[in-house]
PDB file of C-alpha atoms and ligand atoms in Angstrom:
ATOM      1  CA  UNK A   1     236.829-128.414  46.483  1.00  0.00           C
ATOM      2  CA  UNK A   2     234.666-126.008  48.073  1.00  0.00           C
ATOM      3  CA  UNK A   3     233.179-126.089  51.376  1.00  0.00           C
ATOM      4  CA  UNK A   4     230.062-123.560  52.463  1.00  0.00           C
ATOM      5  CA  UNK A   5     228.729-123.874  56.022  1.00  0.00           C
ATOM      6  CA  UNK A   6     225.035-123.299  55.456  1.00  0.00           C
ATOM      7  CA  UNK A   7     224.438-119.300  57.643  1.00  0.00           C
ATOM      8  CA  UNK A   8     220.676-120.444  58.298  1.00  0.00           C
ATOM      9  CA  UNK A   9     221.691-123.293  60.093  1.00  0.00           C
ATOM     10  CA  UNK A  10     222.123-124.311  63.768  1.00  0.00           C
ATOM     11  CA  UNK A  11     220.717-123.059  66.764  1.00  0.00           C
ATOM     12  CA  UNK A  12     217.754-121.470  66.882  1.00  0.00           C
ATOM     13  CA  UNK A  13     217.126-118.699  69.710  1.00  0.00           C
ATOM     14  CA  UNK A  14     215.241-120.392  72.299  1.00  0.00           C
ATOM     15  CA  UNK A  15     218.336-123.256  72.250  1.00  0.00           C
ATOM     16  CA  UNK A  16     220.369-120.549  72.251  1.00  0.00           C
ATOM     17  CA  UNK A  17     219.045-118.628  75.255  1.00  0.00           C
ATOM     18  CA  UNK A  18     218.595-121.904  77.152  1.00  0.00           C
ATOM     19  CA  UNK A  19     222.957-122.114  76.335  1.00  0.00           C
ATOM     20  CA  UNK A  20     223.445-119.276  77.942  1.00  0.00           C
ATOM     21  CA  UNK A  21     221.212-119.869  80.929  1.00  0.00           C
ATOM     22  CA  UNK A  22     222.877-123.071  81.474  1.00  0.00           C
ATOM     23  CA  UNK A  23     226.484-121.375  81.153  1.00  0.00           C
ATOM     24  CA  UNK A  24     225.402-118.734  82.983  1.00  0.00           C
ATOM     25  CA  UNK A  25     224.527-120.723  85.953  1.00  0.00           C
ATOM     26  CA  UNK A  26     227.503-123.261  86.045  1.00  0.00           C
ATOM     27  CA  UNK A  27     229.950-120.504  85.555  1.00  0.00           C
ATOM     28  CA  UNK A  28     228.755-118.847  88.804  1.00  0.00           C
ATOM     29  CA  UNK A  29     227.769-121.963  90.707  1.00  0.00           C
ATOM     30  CA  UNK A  30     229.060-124.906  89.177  1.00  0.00           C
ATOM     31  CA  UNK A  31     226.357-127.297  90.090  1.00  0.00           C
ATOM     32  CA  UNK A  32     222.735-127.719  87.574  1.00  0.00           C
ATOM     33  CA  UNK A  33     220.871-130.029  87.253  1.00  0.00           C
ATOM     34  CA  UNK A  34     219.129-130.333  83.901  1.00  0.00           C
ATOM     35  CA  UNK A  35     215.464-132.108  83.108  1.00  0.00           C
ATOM     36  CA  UNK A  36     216.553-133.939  79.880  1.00  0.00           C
ATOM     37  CA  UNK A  37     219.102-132.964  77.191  1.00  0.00           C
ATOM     38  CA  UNK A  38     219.322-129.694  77.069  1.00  0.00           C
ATOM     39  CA  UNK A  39     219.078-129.872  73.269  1.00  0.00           C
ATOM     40  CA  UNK A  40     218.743-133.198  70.940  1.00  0.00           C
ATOM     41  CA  UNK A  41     222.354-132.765  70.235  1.00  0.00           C
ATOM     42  CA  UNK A  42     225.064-135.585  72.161  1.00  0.00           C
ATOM     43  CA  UNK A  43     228.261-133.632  71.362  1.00  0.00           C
ATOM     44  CA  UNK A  44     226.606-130.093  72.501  1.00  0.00           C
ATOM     45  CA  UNK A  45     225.503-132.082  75.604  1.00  0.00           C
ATOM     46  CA  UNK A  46     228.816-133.322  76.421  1.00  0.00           C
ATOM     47  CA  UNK A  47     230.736-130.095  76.285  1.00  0.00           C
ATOM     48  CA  UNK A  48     227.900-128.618  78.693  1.00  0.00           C
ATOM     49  CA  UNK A  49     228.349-132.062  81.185  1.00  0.00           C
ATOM     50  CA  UNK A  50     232.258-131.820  81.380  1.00  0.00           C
ATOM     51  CA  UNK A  51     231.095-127.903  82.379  1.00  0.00           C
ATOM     52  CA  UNK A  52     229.400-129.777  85.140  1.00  0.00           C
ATOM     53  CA  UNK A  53     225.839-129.822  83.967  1.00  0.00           C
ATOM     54  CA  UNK A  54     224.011-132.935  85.015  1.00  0.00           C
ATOM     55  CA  UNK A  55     221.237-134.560  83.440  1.00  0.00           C
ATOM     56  CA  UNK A  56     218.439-136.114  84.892  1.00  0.00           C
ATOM     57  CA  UNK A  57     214.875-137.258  84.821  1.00  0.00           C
ATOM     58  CA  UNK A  58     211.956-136.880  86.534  1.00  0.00           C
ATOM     59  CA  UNK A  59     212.465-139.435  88.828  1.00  0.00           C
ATOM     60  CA  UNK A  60     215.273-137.985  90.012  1.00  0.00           C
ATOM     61  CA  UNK A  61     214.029-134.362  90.903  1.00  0.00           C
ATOM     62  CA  UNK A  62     213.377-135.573  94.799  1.00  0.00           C
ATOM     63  CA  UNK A  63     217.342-136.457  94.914  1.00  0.00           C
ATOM     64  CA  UNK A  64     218.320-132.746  93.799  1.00  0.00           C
ATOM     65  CA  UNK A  65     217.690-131.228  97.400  1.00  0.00           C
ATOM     66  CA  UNK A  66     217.771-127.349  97.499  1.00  0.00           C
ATOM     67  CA  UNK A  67     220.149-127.140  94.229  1.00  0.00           C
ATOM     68  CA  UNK A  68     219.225-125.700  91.003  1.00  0.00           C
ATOM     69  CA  UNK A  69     217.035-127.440  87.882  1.00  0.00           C
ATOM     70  CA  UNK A  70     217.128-126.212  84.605  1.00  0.00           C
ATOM     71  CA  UNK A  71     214.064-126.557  82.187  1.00  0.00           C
ATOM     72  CA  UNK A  72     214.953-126.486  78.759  1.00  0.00           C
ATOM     73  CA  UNK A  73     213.695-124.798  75.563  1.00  0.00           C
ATOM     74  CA  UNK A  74     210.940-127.371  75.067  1.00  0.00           C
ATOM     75  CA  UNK A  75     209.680-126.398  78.205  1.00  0.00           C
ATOM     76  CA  UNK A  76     207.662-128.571  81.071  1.00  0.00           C
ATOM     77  CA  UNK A  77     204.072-129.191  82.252  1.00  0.00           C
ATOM     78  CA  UNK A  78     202.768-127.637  85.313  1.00  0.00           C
ATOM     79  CA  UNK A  79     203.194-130.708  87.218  1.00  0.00           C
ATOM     80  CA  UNK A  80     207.392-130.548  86.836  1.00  0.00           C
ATOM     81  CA  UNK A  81     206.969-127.306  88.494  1.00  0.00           C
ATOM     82  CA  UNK A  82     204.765-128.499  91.343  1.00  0.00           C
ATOM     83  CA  UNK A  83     206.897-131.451  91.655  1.00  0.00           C
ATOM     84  CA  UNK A  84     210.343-129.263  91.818  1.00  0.00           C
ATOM     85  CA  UNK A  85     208.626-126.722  94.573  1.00  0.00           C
ATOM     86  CA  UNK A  86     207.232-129.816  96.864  1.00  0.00           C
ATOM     87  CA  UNK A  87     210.959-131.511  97.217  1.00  0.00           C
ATOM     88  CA  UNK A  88     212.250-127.398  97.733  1.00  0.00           C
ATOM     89  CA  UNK A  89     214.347-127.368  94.094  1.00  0.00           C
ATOM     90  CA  UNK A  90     214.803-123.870  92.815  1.00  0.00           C
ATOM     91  CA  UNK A  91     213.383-123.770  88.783  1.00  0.00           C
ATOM     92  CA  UNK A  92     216.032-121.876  86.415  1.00  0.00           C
ATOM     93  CA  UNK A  93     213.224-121.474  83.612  1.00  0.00           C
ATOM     94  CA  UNK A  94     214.432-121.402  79.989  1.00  0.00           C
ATOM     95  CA  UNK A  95     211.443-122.551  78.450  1.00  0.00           C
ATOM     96  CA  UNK A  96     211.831-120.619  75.152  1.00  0.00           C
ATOM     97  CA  UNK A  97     209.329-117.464  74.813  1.00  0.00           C
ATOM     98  CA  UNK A  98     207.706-118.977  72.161  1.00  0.00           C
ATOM     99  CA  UNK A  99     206.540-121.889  73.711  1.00  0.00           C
ATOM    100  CA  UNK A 100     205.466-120.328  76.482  1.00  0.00           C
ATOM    101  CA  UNK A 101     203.215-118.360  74.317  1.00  0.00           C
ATOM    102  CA  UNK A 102     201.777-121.402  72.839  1.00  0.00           C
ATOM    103  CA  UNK A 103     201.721-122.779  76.428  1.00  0.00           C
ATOM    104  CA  UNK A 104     199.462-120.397  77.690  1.00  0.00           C
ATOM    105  CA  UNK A 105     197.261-120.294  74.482  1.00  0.00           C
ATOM    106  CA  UNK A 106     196.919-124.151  74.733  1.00  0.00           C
ATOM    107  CA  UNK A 107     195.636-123.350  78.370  1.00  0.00           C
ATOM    108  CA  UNK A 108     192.974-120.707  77.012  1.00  0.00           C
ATOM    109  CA  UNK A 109     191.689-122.671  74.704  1.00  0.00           C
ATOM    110  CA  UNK A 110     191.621-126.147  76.660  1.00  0.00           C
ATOM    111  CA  UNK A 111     189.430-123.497  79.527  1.00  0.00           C
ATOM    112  CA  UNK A 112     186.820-122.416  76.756  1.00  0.00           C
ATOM    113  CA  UNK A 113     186.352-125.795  75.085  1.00  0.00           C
ATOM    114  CA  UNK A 114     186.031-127.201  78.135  1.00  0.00           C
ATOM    115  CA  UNK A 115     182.530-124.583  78.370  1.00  0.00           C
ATOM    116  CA  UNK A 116     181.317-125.673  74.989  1.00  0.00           C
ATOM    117  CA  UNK A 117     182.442-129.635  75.285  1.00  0.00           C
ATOM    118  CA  UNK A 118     184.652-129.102  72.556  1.00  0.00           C
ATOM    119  CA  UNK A 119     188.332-130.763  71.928  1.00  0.00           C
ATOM    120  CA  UNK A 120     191.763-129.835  71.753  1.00  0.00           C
ATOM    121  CA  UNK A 121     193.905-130.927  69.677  1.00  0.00           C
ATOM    122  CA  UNK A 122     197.966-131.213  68.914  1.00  0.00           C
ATOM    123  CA  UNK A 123     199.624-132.048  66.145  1.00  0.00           C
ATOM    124  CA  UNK A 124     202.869-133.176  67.523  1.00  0.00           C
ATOM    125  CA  UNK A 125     205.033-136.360  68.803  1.00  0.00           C
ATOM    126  CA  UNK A 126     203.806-138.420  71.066  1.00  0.00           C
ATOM    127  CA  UNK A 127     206.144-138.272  74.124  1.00  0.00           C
ATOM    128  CA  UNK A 128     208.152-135.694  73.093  1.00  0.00           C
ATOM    129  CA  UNK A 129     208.919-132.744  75.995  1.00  0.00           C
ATOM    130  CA  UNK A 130     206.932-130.156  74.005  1.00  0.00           C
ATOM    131  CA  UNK A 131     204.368-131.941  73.696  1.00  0.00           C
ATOM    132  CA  UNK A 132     203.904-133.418  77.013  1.00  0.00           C
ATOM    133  CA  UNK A 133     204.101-129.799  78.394  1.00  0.00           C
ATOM    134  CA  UNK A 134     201.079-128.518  76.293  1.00  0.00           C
ATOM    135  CA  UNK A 135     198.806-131.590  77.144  1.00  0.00           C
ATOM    136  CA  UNK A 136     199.342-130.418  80.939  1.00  0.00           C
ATOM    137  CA  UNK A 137     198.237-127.201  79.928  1.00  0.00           C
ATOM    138  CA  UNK A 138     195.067-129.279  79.470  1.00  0.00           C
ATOM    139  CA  UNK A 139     194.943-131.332  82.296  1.00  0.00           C
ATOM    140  CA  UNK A 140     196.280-134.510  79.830  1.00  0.00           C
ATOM    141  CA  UNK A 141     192.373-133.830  77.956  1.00  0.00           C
ATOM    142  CA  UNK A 142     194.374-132.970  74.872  1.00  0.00           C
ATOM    143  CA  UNK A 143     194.288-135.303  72.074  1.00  0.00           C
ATOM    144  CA  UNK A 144     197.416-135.843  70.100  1.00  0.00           C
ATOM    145  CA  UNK A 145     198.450-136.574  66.621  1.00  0.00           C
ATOM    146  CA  UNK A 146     201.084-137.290  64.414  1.00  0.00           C
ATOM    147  CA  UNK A 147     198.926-137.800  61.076  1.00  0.00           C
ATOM    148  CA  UNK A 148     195.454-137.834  59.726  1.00  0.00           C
ATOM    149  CA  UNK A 149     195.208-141.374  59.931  1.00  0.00           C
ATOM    150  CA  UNK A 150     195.232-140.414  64.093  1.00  0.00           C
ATOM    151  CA  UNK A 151     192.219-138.452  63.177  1.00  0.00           C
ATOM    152  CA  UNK A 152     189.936-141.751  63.044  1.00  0.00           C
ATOM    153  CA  UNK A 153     188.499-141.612  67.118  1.00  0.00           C
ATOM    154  CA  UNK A 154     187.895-137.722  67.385  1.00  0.00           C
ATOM    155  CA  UNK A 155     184.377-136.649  67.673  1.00  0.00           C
ATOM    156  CA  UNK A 156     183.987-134.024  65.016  1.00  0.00           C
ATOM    157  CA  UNK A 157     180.195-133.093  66.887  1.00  0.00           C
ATOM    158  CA  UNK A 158     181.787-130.635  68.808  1.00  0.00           C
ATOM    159  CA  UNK A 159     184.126-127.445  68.581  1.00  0.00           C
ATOM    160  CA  UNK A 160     187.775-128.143  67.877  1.00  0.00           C
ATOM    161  CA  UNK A 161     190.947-125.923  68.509  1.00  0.00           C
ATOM    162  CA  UNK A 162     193.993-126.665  66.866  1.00  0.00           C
ATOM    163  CA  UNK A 163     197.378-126.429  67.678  1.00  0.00           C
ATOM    164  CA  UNK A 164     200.818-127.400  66.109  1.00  0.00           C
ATOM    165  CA  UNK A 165     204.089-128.479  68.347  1.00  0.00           C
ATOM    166  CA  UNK A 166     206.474-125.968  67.349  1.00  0.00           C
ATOM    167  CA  UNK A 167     208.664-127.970  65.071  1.00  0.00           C
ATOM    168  CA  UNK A 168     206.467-129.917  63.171  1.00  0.00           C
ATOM    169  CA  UNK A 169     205.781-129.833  59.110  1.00  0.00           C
ATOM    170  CA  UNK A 170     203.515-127.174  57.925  1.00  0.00           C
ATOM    171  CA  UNK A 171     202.451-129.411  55.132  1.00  0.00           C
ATOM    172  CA  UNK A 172     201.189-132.697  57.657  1.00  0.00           C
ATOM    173  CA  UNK A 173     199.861-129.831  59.730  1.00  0.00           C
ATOM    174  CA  UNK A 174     197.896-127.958  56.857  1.00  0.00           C
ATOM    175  CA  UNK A 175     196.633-131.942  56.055  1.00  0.00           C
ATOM    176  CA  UNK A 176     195.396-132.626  59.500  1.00  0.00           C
ATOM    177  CA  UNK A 177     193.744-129.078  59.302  1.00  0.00           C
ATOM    178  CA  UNK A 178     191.900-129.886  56.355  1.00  0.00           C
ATOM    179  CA  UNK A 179     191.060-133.261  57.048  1.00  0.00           C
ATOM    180  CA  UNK A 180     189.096-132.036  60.164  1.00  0.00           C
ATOM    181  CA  UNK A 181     187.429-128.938  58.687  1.00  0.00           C
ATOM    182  CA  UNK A 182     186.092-131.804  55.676  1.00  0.00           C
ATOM    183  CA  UNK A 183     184.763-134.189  58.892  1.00  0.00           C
ATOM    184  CA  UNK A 184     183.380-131.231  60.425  1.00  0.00           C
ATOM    185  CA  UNK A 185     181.405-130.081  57.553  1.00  0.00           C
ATOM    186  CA  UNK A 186     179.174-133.426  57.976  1.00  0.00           C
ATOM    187  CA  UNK A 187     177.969-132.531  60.728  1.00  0.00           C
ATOM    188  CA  UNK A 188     177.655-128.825  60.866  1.00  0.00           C
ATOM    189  CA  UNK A 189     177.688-127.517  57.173  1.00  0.00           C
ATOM    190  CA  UNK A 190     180.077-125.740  55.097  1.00  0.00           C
ATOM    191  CA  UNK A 191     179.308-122.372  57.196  1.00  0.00           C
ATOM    192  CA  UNK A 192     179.826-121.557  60.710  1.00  0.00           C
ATOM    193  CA  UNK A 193     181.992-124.385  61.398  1.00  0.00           C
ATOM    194  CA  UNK A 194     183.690-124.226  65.000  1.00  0.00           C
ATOM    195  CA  UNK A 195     187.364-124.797  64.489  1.00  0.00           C
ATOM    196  CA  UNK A 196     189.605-122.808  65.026  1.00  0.00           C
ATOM    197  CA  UNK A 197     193.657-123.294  63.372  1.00  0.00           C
ATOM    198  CA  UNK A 198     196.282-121.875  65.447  1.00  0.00           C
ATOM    199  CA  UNK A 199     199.257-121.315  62.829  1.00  0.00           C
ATOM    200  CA  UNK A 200     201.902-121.862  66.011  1.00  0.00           C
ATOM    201  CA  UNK A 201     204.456-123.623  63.753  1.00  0.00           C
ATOM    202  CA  UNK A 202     207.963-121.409  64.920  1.00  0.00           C
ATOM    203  CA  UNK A 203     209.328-119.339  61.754  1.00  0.00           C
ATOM    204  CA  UNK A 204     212.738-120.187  62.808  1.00  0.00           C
ATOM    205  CA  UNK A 205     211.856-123.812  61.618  1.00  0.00           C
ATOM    206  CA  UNK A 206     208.760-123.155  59.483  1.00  0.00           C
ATOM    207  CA  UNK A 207     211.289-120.926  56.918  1.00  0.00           C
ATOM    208  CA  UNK A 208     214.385-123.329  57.425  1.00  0.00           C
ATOM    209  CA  UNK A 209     212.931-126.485  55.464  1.00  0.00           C
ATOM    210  CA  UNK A 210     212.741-124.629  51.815  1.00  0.00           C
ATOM    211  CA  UNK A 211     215.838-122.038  52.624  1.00  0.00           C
ATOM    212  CA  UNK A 212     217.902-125.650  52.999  1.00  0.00           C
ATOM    213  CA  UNK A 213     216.378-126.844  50.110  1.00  0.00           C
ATOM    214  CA  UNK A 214     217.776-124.174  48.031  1.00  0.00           C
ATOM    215  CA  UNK A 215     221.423-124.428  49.454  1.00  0.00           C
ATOM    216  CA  UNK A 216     221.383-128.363  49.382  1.00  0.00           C
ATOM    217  CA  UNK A 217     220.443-128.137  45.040  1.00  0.00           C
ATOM    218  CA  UNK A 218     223.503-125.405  45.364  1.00  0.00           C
ATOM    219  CA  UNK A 219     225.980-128.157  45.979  1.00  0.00           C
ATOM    220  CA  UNK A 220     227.407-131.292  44.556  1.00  0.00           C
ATOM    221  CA  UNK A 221     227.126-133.283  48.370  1.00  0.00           C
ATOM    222  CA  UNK A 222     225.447-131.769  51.564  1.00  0.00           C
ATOM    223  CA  UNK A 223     227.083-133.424  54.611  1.00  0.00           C
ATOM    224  CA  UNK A 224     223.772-132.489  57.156  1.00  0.00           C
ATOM    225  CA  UNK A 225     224.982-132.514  61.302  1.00  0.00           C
ATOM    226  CA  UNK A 226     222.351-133.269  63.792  1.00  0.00           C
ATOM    227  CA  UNK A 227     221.720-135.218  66.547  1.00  0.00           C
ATOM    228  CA  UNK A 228     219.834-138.490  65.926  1.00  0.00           C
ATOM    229  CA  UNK A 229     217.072-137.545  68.756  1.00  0.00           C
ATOM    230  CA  UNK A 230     216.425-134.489  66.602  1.00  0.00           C
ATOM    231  CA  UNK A 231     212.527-134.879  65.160  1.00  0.00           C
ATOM    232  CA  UNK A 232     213.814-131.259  63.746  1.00  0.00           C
ATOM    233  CA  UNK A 233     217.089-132.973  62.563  1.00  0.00           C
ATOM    234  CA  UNK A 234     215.455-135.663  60.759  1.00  0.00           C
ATOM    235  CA  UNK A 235     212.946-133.387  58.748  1.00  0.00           C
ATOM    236  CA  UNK A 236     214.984-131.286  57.674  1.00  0.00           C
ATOM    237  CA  UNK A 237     217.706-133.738  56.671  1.00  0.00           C
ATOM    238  CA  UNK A 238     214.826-135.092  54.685  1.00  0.00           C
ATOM    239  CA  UNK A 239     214.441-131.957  52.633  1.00  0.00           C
ATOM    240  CA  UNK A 240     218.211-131.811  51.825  1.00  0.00           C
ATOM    241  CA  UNK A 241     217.314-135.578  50.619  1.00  0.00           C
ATOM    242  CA  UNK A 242     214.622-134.171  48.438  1.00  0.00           C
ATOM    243  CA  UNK A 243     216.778-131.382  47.315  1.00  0.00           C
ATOM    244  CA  UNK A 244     220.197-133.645  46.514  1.00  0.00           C
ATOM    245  CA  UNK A 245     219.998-136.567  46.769  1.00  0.00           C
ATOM    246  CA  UNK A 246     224.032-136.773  47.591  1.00  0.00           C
ATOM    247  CA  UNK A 247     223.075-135.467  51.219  1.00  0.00           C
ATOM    248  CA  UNK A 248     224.590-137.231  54.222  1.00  0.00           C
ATOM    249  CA  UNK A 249     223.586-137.672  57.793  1.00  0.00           C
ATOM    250  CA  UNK A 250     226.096-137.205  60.437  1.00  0.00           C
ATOM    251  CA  UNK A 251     226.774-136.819  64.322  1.00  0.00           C
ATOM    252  CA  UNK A 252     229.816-136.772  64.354  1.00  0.00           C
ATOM    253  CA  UNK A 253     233.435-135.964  62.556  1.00  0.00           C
ATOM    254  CA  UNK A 254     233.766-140.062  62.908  1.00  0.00           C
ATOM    255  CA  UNK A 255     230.551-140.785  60.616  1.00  0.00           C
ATOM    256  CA  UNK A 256     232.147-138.852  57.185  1.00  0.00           C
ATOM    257  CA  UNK A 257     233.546-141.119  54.551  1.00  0.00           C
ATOM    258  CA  UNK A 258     236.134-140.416  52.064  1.00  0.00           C
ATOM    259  CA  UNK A 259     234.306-141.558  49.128  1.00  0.00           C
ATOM    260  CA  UNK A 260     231.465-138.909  49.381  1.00  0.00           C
ATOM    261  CA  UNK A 261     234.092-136.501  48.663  1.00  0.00           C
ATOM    262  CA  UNK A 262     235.806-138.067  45.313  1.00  0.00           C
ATOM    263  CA  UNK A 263     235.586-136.098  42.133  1.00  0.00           C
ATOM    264  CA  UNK A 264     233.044-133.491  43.524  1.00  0.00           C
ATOM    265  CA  UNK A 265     233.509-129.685  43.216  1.00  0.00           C
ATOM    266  CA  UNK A 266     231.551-128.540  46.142  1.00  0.00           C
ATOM    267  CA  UNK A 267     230.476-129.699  49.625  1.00  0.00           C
ATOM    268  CA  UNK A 268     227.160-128.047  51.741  1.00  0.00           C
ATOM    269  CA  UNK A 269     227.325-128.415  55.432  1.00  0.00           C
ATOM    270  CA  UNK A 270     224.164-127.956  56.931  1.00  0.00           C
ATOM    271  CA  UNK A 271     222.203-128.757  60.183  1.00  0.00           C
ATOM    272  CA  UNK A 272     219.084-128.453  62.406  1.00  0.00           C
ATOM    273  CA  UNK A 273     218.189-126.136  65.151  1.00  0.00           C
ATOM    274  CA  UNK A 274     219.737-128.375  67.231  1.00  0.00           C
ATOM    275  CA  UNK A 275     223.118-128.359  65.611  1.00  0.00           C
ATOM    276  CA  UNK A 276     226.121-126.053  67.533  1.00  0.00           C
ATOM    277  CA  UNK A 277     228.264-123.734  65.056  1.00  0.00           C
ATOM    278  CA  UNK A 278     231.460-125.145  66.253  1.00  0.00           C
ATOM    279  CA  UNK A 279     230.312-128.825  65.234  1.00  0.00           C
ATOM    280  CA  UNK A 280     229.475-127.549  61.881  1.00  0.00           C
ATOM    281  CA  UNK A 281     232.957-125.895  61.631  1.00  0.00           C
ATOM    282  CA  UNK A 282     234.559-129.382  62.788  1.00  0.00           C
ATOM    283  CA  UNK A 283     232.690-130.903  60.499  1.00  0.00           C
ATOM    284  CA  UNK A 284     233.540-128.653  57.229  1.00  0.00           C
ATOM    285  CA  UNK A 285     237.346-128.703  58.953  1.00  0.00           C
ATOM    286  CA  UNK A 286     237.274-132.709  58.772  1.00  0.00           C
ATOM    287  CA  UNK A 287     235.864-132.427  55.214  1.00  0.00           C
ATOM    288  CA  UNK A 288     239.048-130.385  54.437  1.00  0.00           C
ATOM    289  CA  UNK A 289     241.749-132.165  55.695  1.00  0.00           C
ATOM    290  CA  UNK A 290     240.059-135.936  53.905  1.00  0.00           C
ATOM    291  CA  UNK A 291     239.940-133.352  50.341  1.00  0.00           C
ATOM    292  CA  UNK A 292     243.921-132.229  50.907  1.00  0.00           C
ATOM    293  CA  UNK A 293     244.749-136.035  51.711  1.00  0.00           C
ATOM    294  CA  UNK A 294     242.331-137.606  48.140  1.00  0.00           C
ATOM    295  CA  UNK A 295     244.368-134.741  46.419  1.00  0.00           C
TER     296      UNK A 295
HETATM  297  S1  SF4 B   1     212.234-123.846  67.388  1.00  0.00           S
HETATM  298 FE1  SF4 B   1     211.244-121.881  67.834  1.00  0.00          FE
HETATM  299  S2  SF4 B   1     209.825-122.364  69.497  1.00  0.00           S
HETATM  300 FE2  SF4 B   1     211.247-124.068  69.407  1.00  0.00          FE
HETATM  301  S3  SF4 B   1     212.836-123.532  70.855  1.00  0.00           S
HETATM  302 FE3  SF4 B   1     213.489-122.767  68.865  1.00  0.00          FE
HETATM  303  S4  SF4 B   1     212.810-120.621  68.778  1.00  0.00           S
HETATM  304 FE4  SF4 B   1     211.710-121.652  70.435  1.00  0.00          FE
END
């Protein structure tokens, strides 16, 4: 049987570099605190804790005293930061570039609406630490959604920017989009019309979804490795379920069963942008050793 670890899968840069600034730190201090997971991932979290990393929430930020607190990838709203300097904790930033970007933009645009009375809004999850950073861009005036059917209270009167969490699915994104843009016409014709689309959907995730599409129809089973707080995770797992419908979800070496490898030629093994290249390599080793013990 053959086994392919999909190349276009795992980390993405902005988990990476948030890795490194983690490992960076503990290997020359030994003591970080860390504002959440440090990626949706519970095994990639656990190597980094027995490193000494410590997770923690905001509540806990007045406990740290005058250690260090890493923000992750998904970055923070201003008010983590304020919070952090008023109890004297020193910020090791790795909000990921690309967020901050979007950050900033979200601030720009919440600043002019807020001249012309218009709205922002963000497609993304509600409550998740992207998300809750770009509403404070807005001082929390930022509406969010996860569908159209959200839609159904905006006033569609005034201007509207629009922005896109980072992760989310172009295609519910390019719905919403279109959606507003049809509400908006009502009121201010099919010309002229103030919206304004921000395509801020990152290319690292925006090309994964069809790329693992095509390697998931390549193979007989796709065994797909993600954490199961992964929104990431669970979309793309979705495509490889689109794709082949022999596709698996696992966390762990402890979640594969035998009898998804019987009488099969070849095996995917895939994962989000959450998913470490040594778990993947676990993974395709476990795979191995169940095919040399059916055979
Ligand atoms: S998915 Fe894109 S924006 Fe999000 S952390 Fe990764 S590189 Fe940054």
């Amino acid at each position: 049987m053959k086994i392919e670890i999909d190349t276009r899968s795992g980390f993405c840069f902005g988990v990476v570099n948030a890795i490194q600034t983690a490992e960076q730190q503990l290997n020359s201090n030994g003591d970080l605190y860390c504002l959440g997971d440090i990626v949706h991932n519970e095994e990639e979290v656990a190597r980094l804790q027995n490193k000494g990393l410590k997770v923690i929430s905001h509540d806990y930020i007045k406990n740290i005293g005058e250690k260090k607190m890493l923000i992750r990838a998904h970055g923070e709203p201003p008010s983590t930061y304020q919070l952090a300097k008023a109890n004297g904790v020193e910020v090791v930033d790795a909000t990921c570039p690309v967020v901050l970007k979007l950050q900033e933009r979200v601030h720009q645009a919440w600043l002019e609406m807020k001249k012309l009375h218009g709205t922002v809004i963000i497609y993304g999850k509600k409550g998740h630490a992207e998300v809750i950073g770009l509403v404070g861009q807005t001082n929390g005036e930022a509406t969010v959604v996860e569908s159209v059917t959200d839609l159904t209270p905006i006033n569609f009167t005034v201007p509207i920017v629009l922005f896109s969490q980072t992760t989310k699915e172009p295609e519910v994104y390019a719905q919403i989009a279109e959606s507003i843009k049809t509400q908006m016409e009502k009121h201010f014709g099919s010309k002229n019309i103030p919206l304004k689309v921000n395509n801020t959907i990152c290319g690292q995730v925006a090309n994964r979804k069809n790329e693992l599409a095509s390697f998931a129809e390549k193979h007989d089973v796709i065994v797909f490795v993600s954490g199961k707080k992964s929104s990431n995770g669970k979309m793309l797992f979705d495509s490889c379920k689109q794709a082949n419908n022999h596709s698996f979800f696992v966390s762990s070496t402890d979640e594969l069963q035998p009898e998804w490898f019987k009488n099969i030629q070849s095996v995917g093994v895939a994962g989000a942008t959450s998913t470490p290249q040594w778990l993947m390599e676990k993974v395709a080793a476990a795979i191995e050793a169940m095919d040399q013990n059916l055979s």
